[in-house]
CSV table of C-alpha atoms and ligand atoms in Angstrom, one decimal:
chain,number,residue,atom,x,y,z
J,1,MET,CA,17.3,-13.0,-4.4
J,2,THR,CA,19.4,-13.8,-1.4
J,3,ASP,CA,17.5,-14.3,1.7
J,4,ARG,CA,18.6,-11.8,4.3
J,5,ARG,CA,16.2,-12.9,7.1
J,6,ASN,CA,18.0,-13.7,10.3
J,7,SER,CA,21.1,-11.9,9.2
J,8,THR,CA,23.0,-9.5,11.5
J,9,ALA,CA,23.7,-5.9,10.5
J,10,VAL,CA,25.6,-2.8,11.2
J,11,VAL,CA,23.3,0.2,10.6
J,12,ALA,CA,25.0,3.2,9.0
J,13,LYS,CA,23.6,6.6,8.4
J,14,ARG,CA,25.1,9.8,7.1
J,15,ARG,CA,23.3,13.1,7.0
J,16,THR,CA,24.5,16.7,6.6
J,17,ASP,CA,22.9,17.8,9.8
J,18,THR,CA,22.5,16.4,13.3
J,19,PRO,CA,20.6,14.9,15.1
J,20,ILE,CA,20.7,11.7,13.0
J,21,GLU,CA,17.7,9.4,13.9
J,22,THR,CA,18.0,5.7,13.4
J,23,ASP,CA,14.6,4.6,14.8
J,24,GLU,CA,12.9,4.2,11.5
J,25,ILE,CA,15.7,2.3,9.8
J,26,ARG,CA,15.9,0.0,12.8
J,27,ALA,CA,12.2,-0.6,12.5
J,28,LEU,CA,12.6,-1.5,8.8
J,29,CYS,CA,15.4,-3.9,9.8
J,30,GLU,CA,13.2,-5.6,12.3
J,31,ALA,CA,10.4,-5.8,9.7
J,32,ALA,CA,12.9,-7.5,7.3
J,33,GLY,CA,14.0,-9.9,10.0
J,34,VAL,CA,17.4,-8.4,10.2
J,35,GLU,CA,19.1,-8.1,13.7
J,36,VAL,CA,20.9,-4.8,14.3
J,37,VAL,CA,24.1,-5.4,16.2
J,38,ALA,CA,25.8,-2.0,15.9
J,39,GLU,CA,25.3,1.4,14.4
J,40,ARG,CA,27.5,4.2,13.1
J,41,THR,CA,26.2,7.6,12.2
J,42,GLN,CA,28.2,10.5,10.6
J,43,ALA,CA,27.3,14.1,10.0
J,44,ARG,CA,29.1,15.3,6.9
J,45,PRO,CA,28.4,16.0,3.2
J,46,ARG,CA,28.2,13.1,0.9
J,47,ASP,CA,31.6,11.6,0.0
J,48,PRO,CA,32.1,11.0,-3.7
J,49,THR,CA,33.6,7.5,-3.3
J,50,TYR,CA,31.9,5.9,-0.3
J,51,ASP,CA,29.0,8.2,0.6
J,52,PHE,CA,30.6,8.1,4.1
J,53,GLY,CA,33.9,9.7,5.0
J,54,ASP,CA,37.0,7.7,5.5
J,55,GLY,CA,36.8,7.7,9.3
J,56,ALA,CA,33.2,6.2,9.3
J,57,VAL,CA,34.1,3.7,6.6
J,58,ALA,CA,37.0,2.4,8.8
J,59,ASP,CA,34.7,2.3,11.9
J,60,ILE,CA,32.0,0.4,10.0
J,61,ALA,CA,34.6,-2.1,8.7
J,62,ASP,CA,35.8,-2.5,12.2
J,63,LEU,CA,32.3,-3.0,13.6
J,64,VAL,CA,31.5,-5.6,10.9
J,65,GLU,CA,34.6,-7.5,11.9
J,66,ARG,CA,34.2,-7.3,15.7
J,67,ARG,CA,30.4,-8.0,15.7
J,68,ASP,CA,30.7,-10.5,12.9
J,69,ALA,CA,27.9,-8.7,11.0
J,70,ASP,CA,26.6,-10.1,7.7
J,71,LEU,CA,25.4,-6.8,6.3
J,72,VAL,CA,25.8,-3.1,6.4
J,73,VAL,CA,22.4,-1.4,6.2
J,74,VAL,CA,22.8,2.1,4.9
J,75,ASP,CA,19.8,4.4,5.5
J,76,ASP,CA,20.1,6.2,2.2
J,77,HIS,CA,19.8,5.6,-1.5
J,78,LEU,CA,23.2,4.5,-2.6
J,79,ASP,CA,24.1,4.9,-6.3
J,80,PRO,CA,25.6,1.7,-7.7
J,81,GLY,CA,29.1,3.0,-7.8
J,82,ARG,CA,29.2,4.0,-4.2
J,83,ALA,CA,27.5,0.8,-3.1
J,84,TYR,CA,30.2,-1.2,-4.9
J,85,ASN,CA,33.0,0.8,-3.4
J,86,LEU,CA,31.6,0.7,0.1
J,87,GLU,CA,31.0,-3.1,-0.1
J,88,ALA,CA,34.7,-3.6,-1.0
J,89,ALA,CA,35.8,-1.3,1.8
J,90,VAL,CA,33.7,-2.8,4.7
J,91,GLY,CA,33.9,-6.4,3.7
J,92,ALA,CA,30.2,-7.2,4.0
J,93,GLU,CA,27.2,-7.0,1.8
J,94,VAL,CA,25.8,-3.4,1.6
J,95,VAL,CA,22.0,-3.0,1.7
J,96,ASP,CA,20.5,0.4,1.1
J,97,ARG,CA,17.1,1.6,2.2
J,98,ALA,CA,15.3,0.7,-1.1
J,99,ARG,CA,16.8,-2.9,-1.0
J,100,LEU,CA,15.6,-3.4,2.5
J,101,VAL,CA,12.1,-2.2,1.7
J,102,LEU,CA,12.1,-4.6,-1.3
J,103,ASP,CA,13.1,-7.4,1.0
J,104,ILE,CA,10.1,-6.7,3.2
J,105,PHE,CA,7.8,-6.4,0.2
J,106,GLY,CA,9.1,-9.6,-1.2
J,107,GLU,CA,8.5,-11.4,2.1
J,108,ARG,CA,4.9,-10.1,2.3
J,109,ALA,CA,3.8,-10.5,-1.3
J,110,GLU,CA,1.3,-13.2,-1.6
J,111,THR,CA,-1.0,-12.4,-4.5
J,112,LYS,CA,0.1,-12.7,-8.0
J,113,ARG,CA,-0.1,-9.0,-8.5
J,114,ALA,CA,2.0,-8.2,-5.5
J,115,ARG,CA,4.6,-10.8,-6.6
J,116,LEU,CA,4.8,-9.3,-10.0
J,117,GLU,CA,5.1,-5.8,-8.6
J,118,VAL,CA,7.9,-6.8,-6.3
J,119,ARG,CA,9.7,-8.5,-9.1
J,120,LEU,CA,9.3,-5.5,-11.3
J,121,ALA,CA,10.7,-3.2,-8.6
J,122,GLU,CA,13.6,-5.6,-8.1
J,123,LEU,CA,14.6,-5.6,-11.7
J,124,ARG,CA,14.5,-1.8,-11.8
J,125,TYR,CA,16.7,-1.8,-8.7
J,126,GLU,CA,19.1,-4.4,-10.0
J,127,LEU,CA,19.6,-3.2,-13.5
J,128,PRO,CA,22.0,-0.3,-12.8
J,129,ARG,CA,23.8,-2.3,-10.1
J,130,ALA,CA,24.3,-5.3,-12.4
J,131,GLN,CA,25.7,-2.9,-15.0
J,132,ALA,CA,28.1,-1.3,-12.5
J,133,ARG,CA,29.4,-4.8,-11.7
J,134,VAL,CA,29.8,-5.7,-15.4
J,135,GLU,CA,31.6,-2.5,-16.0
J,136,ARG,CA,34.0,-3.3,-13.2
J,137,GLY,CA,34.7,-6.6,-14.8
J,138,GLU,CA,33.1,-8.6,-12.0
J,139,THR,CA,31.2,-10.9,-14.3
J,140,GLN,CA,33.9,-13.3,-15.4
J,141,GLY,CA,32.4,-16.7,-15.3
J,142,ARG,CA,28.9,-15.6,-14.3
J,143,ARG,CA,26.3,-17.6,-16.0
J,144,GLY,CA,24.8,-15.8,-19.0
J,145,PHE,CA,27.4,-13.1,-19.3
J,146,GLN,CA,30.4,-14.9,-20.6
J,147,SER,CA,33.4,-13.0,-21.8
J,148,GLY,CA,35.0,-13.4,-25.2
J,149,GLY,CA,34.1,-10.8,-27.7
J,150,GLU,CA,30.5,-10.4,-26.4
J,151,ARG,CA,29.2,-7.0,-25.3
J,152,PRO,CA,28.1,-8.1,-21.8
J,153,ALA,CA,26.9,-4.6,-20.6
J,154,ALA,CA,24.6,-4.1,-23.6
J,155,GLN,CA,23.4,-7.7,-23.5
J,156,LEU,CA,22.6,-7.4,-19.8
J,157,ARG,CA,20.7,-4.2,-20.4
J,158,ALA,CA,18.7,-5.7,-23.2
J,159,ASP,CA,18.0,-8.8,-21.1
J,160,TYR,CA,16.7,-6.7,-18.1
J,161,ARG,CA,14.7,-4.4,-20.3
J,162,GLN,CA,12.9,-7.4,-21.9
J,163,ARG,CA,12.1,-8.9,-18.5
J,164,ILE,CA,10.8,-5.5,-17.3
J,165,LYS,CA,8.7,-5.1,-20.4
J,166,ASP,CA,7.2,-8.6,-20.0
J,167,LEU,CA,6.3,-7.9,-16.4
J,168,ARG,CA,4.6,-4.7,-17.2
J,169,GLU,CA,2.6,-6.3,-19.9
J,170,GLU,CA,1.5,-9.0,-17.5
J,171,LEU,CA,0.5,-6.3,-14.9
J,172,ASP,CA,-1.4,-4.4,-17.6
J,173,ARG,CA,-3.4,-7.5,-18.3
J,174,LEU,CA,-4.2,-7.8,-14.6
J,175,ASP,CA,-5.3,-4.1,-14.6
J,176,ASP,CA,-7.7,-4.8,-17.5
J,177,ALA,CA,-9.1,-7.7,-15.5
J,178,ASP,CA,-9.5,-5.5,-12.4
J,179,ASP,CA,-11.3,-2.9,-14.5
J,180,SER,CA,-13.8,-5.6,-15.5
J,181,VAL,CA,-14.2,-6.8,-12.0
J,182,ARG,CA,-14.9,-3.2,-10.8
J,183,ALA,CA,-17.5,-2.7,-13.5
J,184,ALA,CA,-19.2,-6.0,-12.6
J,185,ARG,CA,-19.2,-5.1,-8.9
J,186,ARG,CA,-20.9,-1.8,-9.6
J,187,GLU,CA,-23.4,-3.4,-11.8
J,188,SER,CA,-24.2,-5.7,-8.9
J,189,GLY,CA,-25.1,-2.6,-6.9
J,190,PHE,CA,-22.0,-2.2,-4.8
J,191,ASP,CA,-20.3,1.1,-4.1
J,192,LEU,CA,-16.5,0.7,-4.1
J,193,VAL,CA,-14.6,2.2,-1.2
J,194,ALA,CA,-10.8,2.1,-0.7
J,195,LEU,CA,-8.7,2.7,2.4
J,196,ALA,CA,-5.5,4.6,1.7
J,197,GLY,CA,-2.8,6.1,3.8
J,198,TYR,CA,0.7,5.6,5.2
J,199,THR,CA,1.8,2.2,6.4
J,200,ASN,CA,0.8,1.4,10.0
J,201,ALA,CA,-2.0,4.0,10.1
J,202,GLY,CA,-4.6,1.4,10.8
J,203,LYS,CA,-6.2,0.8,7.4
J,204,SER,CA,-6.4,-3.0,7.7
J,205,THR,CA,-7.7,-2.8,11.3
J,206,LEU,CA,-10.4,-0.3,10.2
J,207,LEU,CA,-11.3,-2.5,7.3
J,208,ARG,CA,-11.8,-5.5,9.6
J,209,ARG,CA,-14.0,-3.4,11.9
J,210,LEU,CA,-16.2,-2.1,9.2
J,211,ALA,CA,-16.5,-5.4,7.3
J,212,ASP,CA,-19.7,-7.4,7.7
J,213,ASP,CA,-18.1,-10.7,7.7
J,214,LEU,CA,-15.8,-11.2,10.7
J,215,SER,CA,-13.9,-14.1,9.3
J,216,VAL,CA,-10.2,-13.4,9.4
J,217,ASP,CA,-8.1,-12.9,6.3
J,218,GLU,CA,-4.5,-13.6,5.7
J,219,ASN,CA,-3.3,-10.4,7.3
J,220,ASP,CA,-5.4,-10.9,10.4
J,221,GLY,CA,-4.7,-12.2,13.8
J,222,HIS,CA,-3.2,-9.3,15.8
J,223,ALA,CA,-5.8,-6.6,15.4
J,224,ASP,CA,-5.9,-5.7,19.1
J,225,ARG,CA,-2.2,-5.5,19.7
J,226,THR,CA,-1.5,-1.9,20.5
J,227,ASP,CA,2.0,-1.8,22.0
J,228,THR,CA,4.6,0.0,19.9
J,229,ALA,CA,6.7,-3.0,19.4
J,230,ALA,CA,3.8,-4.8,17.8
J,231,SER,CA,2.9,-1.8,15.7
J,232,ARG,CA,6.5,-1.5,14.5
J,233,ASP,CA,6.9,-5.0,13.1
J,234,ARG,CA,3.7,-4.6,11.3
J,235,LEU,CA,5.1,-2.1,8.8
J,236,PHE,CA,4.0,-2.8,5.2
J,237,GLU,CA,1.6,-5.5,6.5
J,238,THR,CA,-0.6,-5.1,3.5
J,239,LEU,CA,0.8,-5.8,0.1
J,240,ASN,CA,-1.9,-8.1,-0.9
J,241,THR,CA,-5.0,-6.0,-1.2
J,242,THR,CA,-8.1,-7.5,0.4
J,243,THR,CA,-11.6,-6.7,-0.4
J,244,ARG,CA,-14.5,-7.2,2.1
J,245,ARG,CA,-18.2,-6.6,2.1
J,246,ALA,CA,-19.6,-4.0,4.4
J,247,THR,CA,-23.0,-2.3,5.0
J,248,VAL,CA,-23.0,1.4,5.7
J,249,GLY,CA,-26.4,2.9,6.2
J,250,ASP,CA,-28.5,1.1,3.6
J,251,ARG,CA,-25.6,1.0,1.1
J,252,ARG,CA,-23.8,-2.2,0.3
J,253,VAL,CA,-20.1,-1.4,-0.2
J,254,LEU,CA,-17.0,-3.3,-1.0
J,255,LEU,CA,-14.0,-2.1,1.0
J,256,THR,CA,-10.6,-2.5,-0.4
J,257,ASP,CA,-7.4,-2.2,1.5
J,258,THR,CA,-4.4,-0.7,-0.3
J,259,VAL,CA,-0.6,-0.8,0.1
J,260,GLY,CA,0.5,1.7,2.7
J,261,PHE,CA,2.5,4.7,1.5
J,262,VAL,CA,6.0,4.9,2.9
J,263,ASP,CA,8.4,7.9,2.9
J,264,ASP,CA,11.5,8.5,1.1
J,265,LEU,CA,11.3,5.8,-1.6
J,266,PRO,CA,12.7,6.3,-5.0
J,267,GLY,CA,10.2,7.0,-7.7
J,268,TRP,CA,10.8,3.7,-9.6
J,269,LEU,CA,9.8,1.8,-6.5
J,270,VAL,CA,6.7,3.7,-5.9
J,271,SER,CA,5.7,3.4,-9.5
J,272,SER,CA,6.1,-0.3,-9.4
J,273,PHE,CA,3.2,-0.4,-6.9
J,274,ARG,CA,1.1,2.2,-8.7
J,275,THR,CA,-1.3,-0.4,-10.2
J,276,THR,CA,-2.2,-1.4,-6.6
J,277,LEU,CA,-3.3,2.2,-6.0
J,278,ALA,CA,-5.7,2.0,-8.9
J,279,ALA,CA,-8.1,0.5,-6.4
J,280,ALA,CA,-8.0,3.9,-4.5
J,281,ARG,CA,-8.0,6.1,-7.6
J,282,GLU,CA,-11.0,4.4,-9.1
J,283,ALA,CA,-13.1,3.9,-6.0
J,284,ASP,CA,-16.4,5.7,-5.4
J,285,ALA,CA,-14.9,7.0,-2.1
J,286,VAL,CA,-11.5,6.9,-0.4
J,287,LEU,CA,-10.9,6.8,3.3
J,288,LEU,CA,-7.6,8.5,3.8
J,289,VAL,CA,-6.4,7.1,7.1
J,290,VAL,CA,-4.0,9.2,9.1
J,291,ASP,CA,-2.1,8.1,12.3
J,292,ALA,CA,-3.0,10.5,15.1
J,293,THR,CA,0.0,9.4,17.1
J,294,ASP,CA,2.3,11.0,14.7
J,295,ASP,CA,3.3,14.6,15.5
J,296,ARG,CA,1.9,17.5,13.6
J,297,GLU,CA,4.9,17.9,11.3
J,298,GLU,CA,4.7,14.2,10.3
J,299,ILE,CA,1.0,14.4,9.8
J,300,ARG,CA,1.4,17.4,7.6
J,301,ALA,CA,4.0,15.8,5.4
J,302,LYS,CA,2.2,12.5,5.2
J,303,VAL,CA,-1.2,14.0,4.3
J,304,GLU,CA,0.5,16.1,1.6
J,305,THR,CA,2.2,13.1,0.0
J,306,SER,CA,-1.0,11.1,0.2
J,307,LEU,CA,-3.0,13.8,-1.5
J,308,ASP,CA,-0.4,13.9,-4.3
J,309,GLU,CA,-0.7,10.2,-4.8
J,310,LEU,CA,-4.5,10.5,-4.8
J,311,ALA,CA,-4.6,13.6,-6.9
J,312,ASP,CA,-6.4,11.9,-9.8
J,313,ALA,CA,-8.8,9.9,-7.6
J,314,ASP,CA,-12.3,9.8,-9.0
J,315,GLY,CA,-14.2,9.5,-5.7
J,316,ALA,CA,-14.8,11.7,-2.7
J,317,LEU,CA,-12.1,11.7,-0.1
J,318,VAL,CA,-12.9,11.2,3.6
J,319,PRO,CA,-10.0,11.9,6.0
J,320,VAL,CA,-9.9,9.7,9.1
J,321,LEU,CA,-7.7,10.5,12.1
J,322,ASN,CA,-7.2,7.1,13.6
J,323,LYS,CA,-5.6,5.9,16.9
J,324,ARG,CA,-7.3,8.6,19.0
J,325,ASP,CA,-6.9,6.4,22.0
J,326,GLU,CA,-3.1,7.0,22.0
J,327,ALA,CA,-2.9,10.5,20.6
J,328,ASP,CA,-2.4,13.9,22.1
J,329,ASP,CA,-3.1,17.3,20.7
J,330,LEU,CA,-6.1,15.9,18.9
J,331,ASN,CA,-7.7,19.3,18.2
J,332,GLY,CA,-4.6,20.7,16.7
J,333,LYS,CA,-4.2,17.6,14.5
J,334,ARG,CA,-7.8,17.7,13.5
J,335,ARG,CA,-7.6,21.3,12.3
J,336,LEU,CA,-4.4,20.5,10.5
J,337,VAL,CA,-5.9,17.6,8.6
J,338,ALA,CA,-9.1,19.6,7.9
J,339,ASP,CA,-6.9,22.4,6.6
J,340,ARG,CA,-5.0,20.2,4.2
J,341,THR,CA,-7.9,18.0,2.9
J,342,ASP,CA,-10.7,20.6,2.9
J,343,ALA,CA,-12.8,18.2,5.0
J,344,ALA,CA,-13.1,17.7,8.8
J,345,PRO,CA,-11.5,14.3,9.6
J,346,VAL,CA,-13.6,11.6,11.4
J,347,VAL,CA,-11.7,10.8,14.6
J,348,THR,CA,-11.6,7.1,15.3
J,349,SER,CA,-10.0,4.4,17.3
J,350,ALA,CA,-10.1,1.2,15.3
J,351,THR,CA,-8.9,-0.9,18.2
J,352,GLU,CA,-11.2,0.6,20.8
J,353,ASP,CA,-14.2,0.7,18.4
J,354,GLU,CA,-14.7,4.5,18.7
J,355,GLY,CA,-16.0,6.9,16.1
J,356,LEU,CA,-17.0,4.1,13.7
J,357,ASP,CA,-20.6,5.0,13.5
J,358,ALA,CA,-19.7,8.6,12.7
J,359,LEU,CA,-17.4,7.1,10.1
J,360,ARG,CA,-20.2,5.1,8.5
J,361,ASP,CA,-22.4,8.2,8.4
J,362,ARG,CA,-19.7,10.3,6.7
J,363,LEU,CA,-19.0,7.5,4.3
J,364,THR,CA,-22.7,7.2,3.4
J,365,GLY,CA,-22.8,10.9,2.6
J,366,ALA,CA,-19.7,10.7,0.5
J,367,LEU,CA,-20.9,7.9,-1.7
J,368,PRO,CA,-22.3,8.8,-5.1
J,369,ASP,CA,-26.0,9.8,-5.3
J,370,ARG,CA,-28.4,7.1,-6.1
J,371,GLU,CA,-31.5,7.3,-8.2
J,372,ARG,CA,-34.9,6.4,-7.0
J,373,VAL,CA,-37.4,4.9,-9.4
J,374,SER,CA,-41.0,3.6,-9.0
J,375,LEU,CA,-41.5,0.1,-10.2
J,376,SER,CA,-44.5,-2.2,-10.7
J,377,VAL,CA,-44.3,-5.8,-11.7
J,378,PRO,CA,-46.9,-8.7,-11.8
J,379,ASN,CA,-47.1,-10.5,-8.5
J,380,THR,CA,-45.9,-13.8,-10.0
J,381,ASP,CA,-42.8,-16.0,-9.5
J,382,ASP,CA,-41.1,-13.9,-12.1
J,383,GLY,CA,-42.1,-10.7,-10.4
J,384,ASN,CA,-40.9,-12.0,-7.0
J,385,GLY,CA,-37.7,-13.1,-8.5
J,386,PHE,CA,-37.2,-9.6,-9.9
J,387,LEU,CA,-38.0,-8.1,-6.4
J,388,SER,CA,-35.2,-10.2,-4.8
J,389,TRP,CA,-32.9,-9.1,-7.6
J,390,CYS,CA,-33.7,-5.5,-6.5
J,391,HIS,CA,-33.0,-6.4,-2.9
J,392,ASP,CA,-29.6,-7.6,-4.0
J,393,HIS,CA,-28.7,-4.6,-6.1
J,394,GLY,CA,-30.0,-1.6,-4.1
J,395,THR,CA,-32.6,-0.6,-1.6
J,396,VAL,CA,-36.3,-1.6,-1.9
J,397,HIS,CA,-38.7,0.9,-0.3
J,398,ASP,CA,-42.3,0.0,0.9
J,399,PRO,CA,-43.2,-2.9,-1.4
J,400,GLU,CA,-47.0,-3.3,-1.7
J,401,TYR,CA,-48.4,-6.7,-2.8
J,402,GLY,CA,-51.6,-7.0,-4.8
J,403,ASP,CA,-52.1,-8.3,-8.3
J,404,ARG,CA,-48.9,-6.4,-8.8
J,405,ILE,CA,-46.0,-5.6,-6.6
J,406,GLU,CA,-45.4,-1.9,-6.4
J,407,PHE,CA,-42.3,-0.4,-4.8
J,408,ASP,CA,-39.6,2.2,-5.1
J,409,PHE,CA,-36.1,1.1,-5.9
J,410,GLU,CA,-33.0,3.2,-5.0
J,411,ALA,CA,-29.7,2.3,-6.6
J,412,ARG,CA,-26.7,3.5,-8.5
J,413,PRO,CA,-28.1,5.3,-11.6
J,414,GLU,CA,-27.0,2.6,-14.0
J,415,VAL,CA,-28.5,-0.1,-11.8
J,416,ALA,CA,-31.8,1.8,-11.5
J,417,ALA,CA,-32.0,2.2,-15.3
J,418,LYS,CA,-31.3,-1.5,-15.7
J,419,ALA,CA,-34.1,-2.3,-13.2
J,420,GLU,CA,-36.6,-0.2,-15.1
J,421,GLY,CA,-35.7,-2.0,-18.3
J,422,ARG,CA,-36.0,-5.4,-16.6
J,423,ALA,CA,-39.3,-4.6,-14.9
J,424,GLU,CA,-40.9,-4.2,-18.3
J,425,THR,CA,-39.9,-7.7,-19.3
J,426,VAL,CA,-41.4,-9.4,-16.2
J,427,THR,CA,-44.2,-11.7,-17.4
J,428,ASP,CA,-47.6,-12.2,-15.9
N,1,GTP,N1,-3.7,2.3,19.6
N,1,GTP,C1,-4.2,2.0,18.5
N,1,GTP,N2,-3.6,1.2,17.6
N,1,GTP,C2,-4.1,0.9,16.4
N,1,GTP,C3,-5.4,1.5,16.0
N,1,GTP,N3,-5.7,1.1,14.8
N,1,GTP,C4,-4.7,0.2,14.4
N,1,GTP,N4,-3.7,0.1,15.4
N,1,GTP,C5,-2.5,-0.7,15.4
N,1,GTP,O1,-1.6,-0.1,14.5
N,1,GTP,C6,-0.9,-1.2,13.9
N,1,GTP,C7,-1.0,-1.1,12.4
N,1,GTP,O2,-2.4,-1.3,12.0
N,1,GTP,P1,-2.7,-1.9,10.5
N,1,GTP,O3,-4.2,-1.9,10.5
N,1,GTP,O4,-2.0,-3.1,10.2
N,1,GTP,O5,-2.1,-0.7,9.6
N,1,GTP,P2,-2.2,-0.5,8.1
N,1,GTP,O6,-2.5,0.9,7.8
N,1,GTP,O7,-3.0,-1.6,7.5
N,1,GTP,O8,-0.6,-0.8,7.7
N,1,GTP,P3,0.0,-1.4,6.3
N,1,GTP,O9,-0.8,-2.6,5.9
N,1,GTP,O10,1.4,-1.6,6.7
N,1,GTP,O11,-0.2,-0.3,5.3
N,1,GTP,C8,-1.4,-2.5,14.4
N,1,GTP,O12,-0.6,-2.9,15.5
N,1,GTP,C9,-2.8,-2.1,15.0
N,1,GTP,O13,-3.2,-2.9,16.0
N,1,GTP,C10,-6.0,2.4,16.9
N,1,GTP,O14,-7.1,3.0,16.7
N,1,GTP,N5,-5.4,2.6,18.1
N,2,MG,MG1,-2.7,-3.0,6.1
């Protein structure tokens, strides 16, 4: 992959209707480390050759030349044919929305899973484009696709498909490993909670606030920056899901951060990151974090998309309306979210530490029911060892120490059952 950081770009955007907003694509450029030096928008239907009409194409070419831009960033999904034509016409590399997002993801990916997912998404992106180049006879002399009686297009396709298959198999193996980790964590008495929602909603900030251990992780360091410039360049901050311990009420939970949703991405890109969302789908409860500084229309759309993504989630869903410190129209937004999610949102400010106790209470209520069993074990080393095991795996109520230790133990049903079994084997 070519590194586009520190490149300069002309932003180009075509829509059928005005006004044409470029704030978001500019924020994406900034997140990708690309400096925007000019922009050209055009209101007209899609052109079959260039996507843009001839006038805009000429202007873009002119801006590229005059501003000495390295790239043209198009806020749209360009099919391979149009991208190829446009590139030839403007005399600079053309980067569409998906490619830009992939650049940002590639830059942020740190864990093995995140890197594999980015690579998978890139291969899916590149395949049709590489084919378009081959079909236009661009590959002469390229390594691996020599001419001379070969069938380069078919060979290229087979090569990409094999690499895609290998990556998916590797990701499947990671998924299986994750399943075992989740099972082991539940057996250790943890409830699993995931934070989900759009990018920039405040998931990671909330996670840091709720976590027991205040040591910083790799995405940390700017939790209290609230100005918009800072928020903007923190898009897609979390590609590498972090898991931290937290205590809510008397429950010990593991909180996992997930990749933020982002609008208007092609399906293949979203599905490349689907395995990351398994953390959310398989959690005991999901905090759906919504940015209260968005307007009602944005909130409505984002909540709906989030609910679609989480449609097959196992756990209870707790909506959280975050950033109350900077939001207006809170009552309207609260009703809107309640309406869509069938649950009143907890209103918080992660940066101002507001509403977090209410959030803990709601979360405790949303976690799966526990089972309470009465246990009695000999008051021996073995018995005391068992008691501390119980402390580690659930809640111990009113222990009484005599010849025997008698207490109630409350835990996830499977853990309570295991404790009953173990209690019987404790020796005098
Ligand atoms: N004003 C205000 N800003 C907040 C609040 N919570 C988070 N932020 C800011 O919003 C920005 C994004 O927060 P993150 O926690 O990184 O958001 P995220 O949901 O993890 O984003 P991704 O990792 O990209 O999905 C940061 O600049 C935070 O400081 C809040 O309650 N109020
Ligand atoms: Mg995050």
